[in-house]
C-alpha positions as CSV (number, residue, x, y, z in Angstrom):
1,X,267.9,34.4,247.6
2,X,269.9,32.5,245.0
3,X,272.5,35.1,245.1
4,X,275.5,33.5,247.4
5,X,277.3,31.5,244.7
6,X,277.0,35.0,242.4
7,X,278.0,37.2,244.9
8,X,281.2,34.4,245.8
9,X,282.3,34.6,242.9
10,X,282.1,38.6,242.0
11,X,283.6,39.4,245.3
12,X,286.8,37.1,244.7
13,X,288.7,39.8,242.8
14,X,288.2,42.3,245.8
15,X,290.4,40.3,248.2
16,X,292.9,41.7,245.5
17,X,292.0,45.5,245.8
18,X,291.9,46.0,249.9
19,X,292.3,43.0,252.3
20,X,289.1,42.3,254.6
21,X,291.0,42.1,257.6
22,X,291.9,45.9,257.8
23,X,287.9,46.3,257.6
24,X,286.8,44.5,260.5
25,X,285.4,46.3,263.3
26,X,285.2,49.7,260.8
27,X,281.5,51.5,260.5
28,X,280.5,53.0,257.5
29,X,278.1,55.8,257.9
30,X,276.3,56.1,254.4
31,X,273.8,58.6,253.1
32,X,271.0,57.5,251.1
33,X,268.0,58.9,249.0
34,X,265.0,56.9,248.2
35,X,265.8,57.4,244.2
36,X,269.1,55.3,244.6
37,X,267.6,52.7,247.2
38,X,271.1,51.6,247.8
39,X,270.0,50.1,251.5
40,X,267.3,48.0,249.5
41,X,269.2,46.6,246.7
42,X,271.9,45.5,249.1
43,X,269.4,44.1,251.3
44,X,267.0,42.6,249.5
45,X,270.1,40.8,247.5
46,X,271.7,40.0,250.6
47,X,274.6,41.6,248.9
48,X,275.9,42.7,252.1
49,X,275.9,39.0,253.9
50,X,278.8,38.3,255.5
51,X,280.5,42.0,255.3
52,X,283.5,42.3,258.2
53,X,282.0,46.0,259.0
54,X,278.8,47.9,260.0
55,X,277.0,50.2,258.0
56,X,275.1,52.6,259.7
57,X,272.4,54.1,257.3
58,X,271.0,57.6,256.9
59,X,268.2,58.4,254.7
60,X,267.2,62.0,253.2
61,X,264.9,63.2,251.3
62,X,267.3,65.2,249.0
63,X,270.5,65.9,248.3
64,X,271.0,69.3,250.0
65,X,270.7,67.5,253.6
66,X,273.0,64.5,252.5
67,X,275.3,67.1,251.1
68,X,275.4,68.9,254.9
69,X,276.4,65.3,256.2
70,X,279.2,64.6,254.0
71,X,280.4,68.5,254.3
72,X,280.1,67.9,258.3
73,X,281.8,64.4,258.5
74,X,278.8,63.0,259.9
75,X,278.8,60.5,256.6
76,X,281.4,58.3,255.2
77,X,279.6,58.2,251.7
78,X,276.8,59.6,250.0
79,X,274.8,58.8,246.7
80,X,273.5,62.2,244.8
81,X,273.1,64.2,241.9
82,X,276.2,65.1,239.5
83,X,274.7,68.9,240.2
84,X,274.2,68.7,244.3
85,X,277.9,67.4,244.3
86,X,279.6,69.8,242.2
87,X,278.1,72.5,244.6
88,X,279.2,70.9,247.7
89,X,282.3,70.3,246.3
90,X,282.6,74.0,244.5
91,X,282.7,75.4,247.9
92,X,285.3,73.7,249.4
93,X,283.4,70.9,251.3
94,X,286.1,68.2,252.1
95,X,284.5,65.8,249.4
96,X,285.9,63.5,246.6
97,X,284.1,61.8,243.8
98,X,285.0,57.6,244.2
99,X,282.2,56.4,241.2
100,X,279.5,57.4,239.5
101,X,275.8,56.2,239.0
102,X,274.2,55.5,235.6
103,X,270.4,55.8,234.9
104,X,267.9,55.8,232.5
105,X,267.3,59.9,231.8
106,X,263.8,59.3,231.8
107,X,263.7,58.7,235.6
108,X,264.3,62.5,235.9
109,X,261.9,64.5,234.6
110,X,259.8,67.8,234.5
111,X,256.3,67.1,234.9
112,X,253.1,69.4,234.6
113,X,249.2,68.5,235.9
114,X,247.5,66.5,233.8
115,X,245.1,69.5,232.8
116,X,247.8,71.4,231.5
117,X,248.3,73.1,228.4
118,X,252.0,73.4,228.3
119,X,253.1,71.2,225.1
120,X,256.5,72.7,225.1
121,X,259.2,74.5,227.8
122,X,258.0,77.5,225.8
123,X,254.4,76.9,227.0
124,X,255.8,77.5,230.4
125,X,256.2,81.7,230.2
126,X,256.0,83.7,233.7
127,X,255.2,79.8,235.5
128,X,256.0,78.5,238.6
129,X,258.0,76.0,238.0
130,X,259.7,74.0,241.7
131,X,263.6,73.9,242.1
132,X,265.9,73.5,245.0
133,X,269.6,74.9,244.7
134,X,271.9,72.9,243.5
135,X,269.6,70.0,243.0
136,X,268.9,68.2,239.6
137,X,265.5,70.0,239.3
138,X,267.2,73.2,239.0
139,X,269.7,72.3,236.1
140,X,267.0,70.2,233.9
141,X,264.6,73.2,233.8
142,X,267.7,75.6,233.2
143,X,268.9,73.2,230.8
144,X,265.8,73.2,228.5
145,X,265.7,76.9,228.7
146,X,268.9,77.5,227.0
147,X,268.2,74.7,224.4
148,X,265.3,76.6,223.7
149,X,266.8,79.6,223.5
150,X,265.0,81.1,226.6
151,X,266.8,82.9,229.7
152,X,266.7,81.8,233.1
153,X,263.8,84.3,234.0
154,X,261.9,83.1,231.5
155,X,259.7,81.0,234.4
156,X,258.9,81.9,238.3
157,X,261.4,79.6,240.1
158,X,259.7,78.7,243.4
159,X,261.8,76.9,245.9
160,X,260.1,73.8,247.0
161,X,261.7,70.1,248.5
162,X,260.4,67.4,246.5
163,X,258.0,66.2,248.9
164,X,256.5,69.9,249.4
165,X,256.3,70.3,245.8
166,X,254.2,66.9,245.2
167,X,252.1,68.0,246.7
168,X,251.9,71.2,245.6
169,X,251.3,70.5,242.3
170,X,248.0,68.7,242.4
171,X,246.8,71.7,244.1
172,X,247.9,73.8,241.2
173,X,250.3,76.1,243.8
174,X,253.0,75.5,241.2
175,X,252.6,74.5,237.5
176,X,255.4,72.5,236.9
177,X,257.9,70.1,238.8
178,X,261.1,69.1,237.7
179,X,261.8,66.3,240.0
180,X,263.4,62.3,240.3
181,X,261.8,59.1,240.9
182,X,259.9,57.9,243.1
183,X,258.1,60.9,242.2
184,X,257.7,60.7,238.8
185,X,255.7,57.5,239.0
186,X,253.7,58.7,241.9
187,X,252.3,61.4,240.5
188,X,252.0,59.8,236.5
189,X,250.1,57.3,238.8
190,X,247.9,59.1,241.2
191,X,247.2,62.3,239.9
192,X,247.6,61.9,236.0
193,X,250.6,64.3,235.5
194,X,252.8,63.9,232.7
195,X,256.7,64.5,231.8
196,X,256.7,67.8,229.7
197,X,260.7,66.9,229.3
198,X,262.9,64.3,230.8
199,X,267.0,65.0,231.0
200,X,267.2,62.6,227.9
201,X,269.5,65.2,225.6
202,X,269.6,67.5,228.0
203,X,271.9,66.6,230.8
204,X,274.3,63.5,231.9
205,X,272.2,62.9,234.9
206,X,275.2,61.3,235.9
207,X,274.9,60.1,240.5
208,X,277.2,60.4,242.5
209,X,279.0,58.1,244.9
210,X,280.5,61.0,246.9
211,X,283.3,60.2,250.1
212,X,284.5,62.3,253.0
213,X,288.3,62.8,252.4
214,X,288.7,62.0,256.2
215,X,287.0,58.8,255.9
216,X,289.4,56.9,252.6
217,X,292.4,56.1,254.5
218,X,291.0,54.5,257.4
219,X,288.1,53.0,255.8
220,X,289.5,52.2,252.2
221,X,289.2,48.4,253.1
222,X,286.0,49.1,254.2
223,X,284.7,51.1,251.4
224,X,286.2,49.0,248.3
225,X,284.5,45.9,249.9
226,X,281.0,48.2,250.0
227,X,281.5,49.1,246.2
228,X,282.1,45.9,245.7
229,X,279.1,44.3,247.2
230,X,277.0,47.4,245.5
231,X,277.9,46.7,242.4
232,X,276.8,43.4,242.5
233,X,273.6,44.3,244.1
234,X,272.9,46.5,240.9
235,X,273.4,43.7,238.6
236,X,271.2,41.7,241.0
237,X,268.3,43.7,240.6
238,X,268.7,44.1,236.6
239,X,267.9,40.5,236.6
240,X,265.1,40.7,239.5
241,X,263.2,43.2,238.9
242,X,259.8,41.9,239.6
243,X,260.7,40.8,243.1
244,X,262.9,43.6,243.8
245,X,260.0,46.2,242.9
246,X,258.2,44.3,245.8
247,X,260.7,44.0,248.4
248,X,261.3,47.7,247.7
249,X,258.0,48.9,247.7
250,X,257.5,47.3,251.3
251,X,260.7,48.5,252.6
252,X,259.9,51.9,251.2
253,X,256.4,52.2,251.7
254,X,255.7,52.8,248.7
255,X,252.6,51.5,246.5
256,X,253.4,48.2,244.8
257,X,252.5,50.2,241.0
258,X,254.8,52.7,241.8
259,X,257.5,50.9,242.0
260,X,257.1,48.3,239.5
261,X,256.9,51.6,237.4
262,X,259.6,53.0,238.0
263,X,262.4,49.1,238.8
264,X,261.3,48.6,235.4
265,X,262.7,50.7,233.7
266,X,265.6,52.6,235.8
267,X,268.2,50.3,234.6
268,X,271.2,52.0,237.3
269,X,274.4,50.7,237.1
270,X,277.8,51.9,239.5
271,X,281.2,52.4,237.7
272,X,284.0,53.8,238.4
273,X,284.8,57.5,237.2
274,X,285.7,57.1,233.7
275,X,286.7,59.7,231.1
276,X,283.6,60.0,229.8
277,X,282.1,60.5,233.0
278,X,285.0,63.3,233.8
279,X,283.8,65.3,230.9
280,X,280.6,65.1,231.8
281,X,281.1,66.3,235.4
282,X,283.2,68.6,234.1
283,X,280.6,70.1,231.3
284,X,277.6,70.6,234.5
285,X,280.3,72.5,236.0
286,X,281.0,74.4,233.2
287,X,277.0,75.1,232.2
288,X,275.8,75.8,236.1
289,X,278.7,78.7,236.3
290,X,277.3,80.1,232.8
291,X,274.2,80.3,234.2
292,X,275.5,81.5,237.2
293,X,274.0,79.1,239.2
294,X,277.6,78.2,240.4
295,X,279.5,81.4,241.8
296,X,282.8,80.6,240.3
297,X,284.1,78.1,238.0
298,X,285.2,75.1,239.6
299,X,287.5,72.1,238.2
300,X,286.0,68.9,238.5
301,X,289.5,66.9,238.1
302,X,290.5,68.3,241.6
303,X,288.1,66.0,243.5
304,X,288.1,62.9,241.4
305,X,289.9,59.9,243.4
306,X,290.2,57.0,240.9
307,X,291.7,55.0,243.9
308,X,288.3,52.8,243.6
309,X,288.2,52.4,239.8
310,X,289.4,48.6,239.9
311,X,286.8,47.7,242.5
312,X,283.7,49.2,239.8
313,X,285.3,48.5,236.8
314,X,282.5,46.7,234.5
């Protein structure tokens, strides 16, 4: 890769933020989903050459199993949803919010079969429409209910994982599926659906880089070197898409169309929790307790930890 003198030169200013003698010998235990491919975009830019520290990867399917993890100390870090966070967080999981995750909207999306004659959310009356709880899928379809002026019963919430609900939609179990990439391009792909609705005016769609409060102190070293090198992984892969769609599709076993579909046009970047991005955390919080998807309200602020905000700064 022609990525050393780059990443040389980005990684200078971290010496700065946490010496890299206090994270030798540490192991980071991260949590990762396939729709953040963090283990591949530090791979495949060899981002993580030369790192005085392990990382011990664990991959899930969704958030609600990555959210267990963090909850149960078995992960340092975590990447998911601005939703599955706020839940785990809500209910008093030892969690804090270190950066955030920036996409394009339109890699989250509600789909229907390709047959379908849903135009609209309207279209959508007394349908089974896939969720799981506290997951994106559940906010973006409760989201476009409201903006349509709908209420939450207006569809037959059936509780599906992702990988359950691709496949039952084909079939025509369910007749819609609110749901993240790699799926989206998968099923646009190979079975003809199409986005009814993507979270594009609808919902941040903000992603989480979520931390065990256990694990900052005695890993901060270790941790402000990994944002770091992830950061510079992300720009990487902005300016390498082509090969990075086929590294990834390889690593991930995915089909080489599918993700050239979806690299092309994620466009994630990692920064550190901003204002903006406050508000916005802050706003899901507020619109998942109106629903009463969220129990109680819950105060974002209390788990931020801008600690790590020089390390992502743009």
């Amino acid at each position: 890769m022609k990525f050393s003198r780059f990443l040389r030169n980005g990684l200078a200013t971290l010496l700065l933020v946490a010496p890299l003698s206090q994270a030798a010998d540490a192991v980071l235990r991260i949590g990762d989903q396939n729709y953040y491919n963090v283990r591949a975009s530090l791979e495949a830019s060899g981002a993580l050459e030369g790192a005085p520290y392990q990382v011990e990867w664990k991959h899930f399917q969704s958030a609600a199993p990555l959210a267990e993890g963090l909850d149960a100390g078995a992960l340092d870090l975590g990447f998911l949803g601005d939703s599955g966070f706020i839940f785990l967080a809500a209910k008093g999981a030892p969690v804090k919010l270190i950066g955030i995750s920036r996409q394009n909207p339109d890699t989250i999306a509600l789909l229907v079969p390709k047959d379908s004659p849903a135009k609209s959310i309207e279209d959508l009356k007394g349908k089974k429409v896939a969720y799981w709880p506290g997951a994106w899928s559940q906010q973006l379809t409760l989201r476009a209910l409201q903006k349509a002026g709908l209420p939450g019963d207006y569809v037959e919430f059936v509780k599906l994982m992702p990988i359950d609900a691709a496949a039952a939609l084909p079939r025509g179990s369910i007749d819609a599926f609110p749901v993240w990439e790699p799926y989206i391009s998968q099923q646009i792909l190979f079975s003809g659906a199409r986005p009814l609705l993507t979270s594009k005016g609808l919902m941040p769609g903000l992603s989480s880089i979520a931390a065990n409060a256990a694990s900052i102190e005695p890993k901060r070293a270790a941790i402000a070197d990994f944002l770091g090198r992830l950061k510079q992984a992300r720009a990487w892969v902005e300016t390498h898409k082509s090969e990075y769609a086929e590294l990834w599709a390889k690593k991930a076993n995915l089909d080489p169309e599918v993700s050239r579909h979806w690299i092309g046009q994620a466009d994630m970047t990692v920064g550190p929790v901003d204002d903006q991005a406050a508000r916005d955390y802050q706003e899901t919080a507020d619109f998942l307790r109106e629903t009463g998807a969220l129990p109680k309200a819950f105060k974002v602020d209390t788990v931020i930890d801008s600690s790590f905000a020089r390390t992502l700064q743009p």
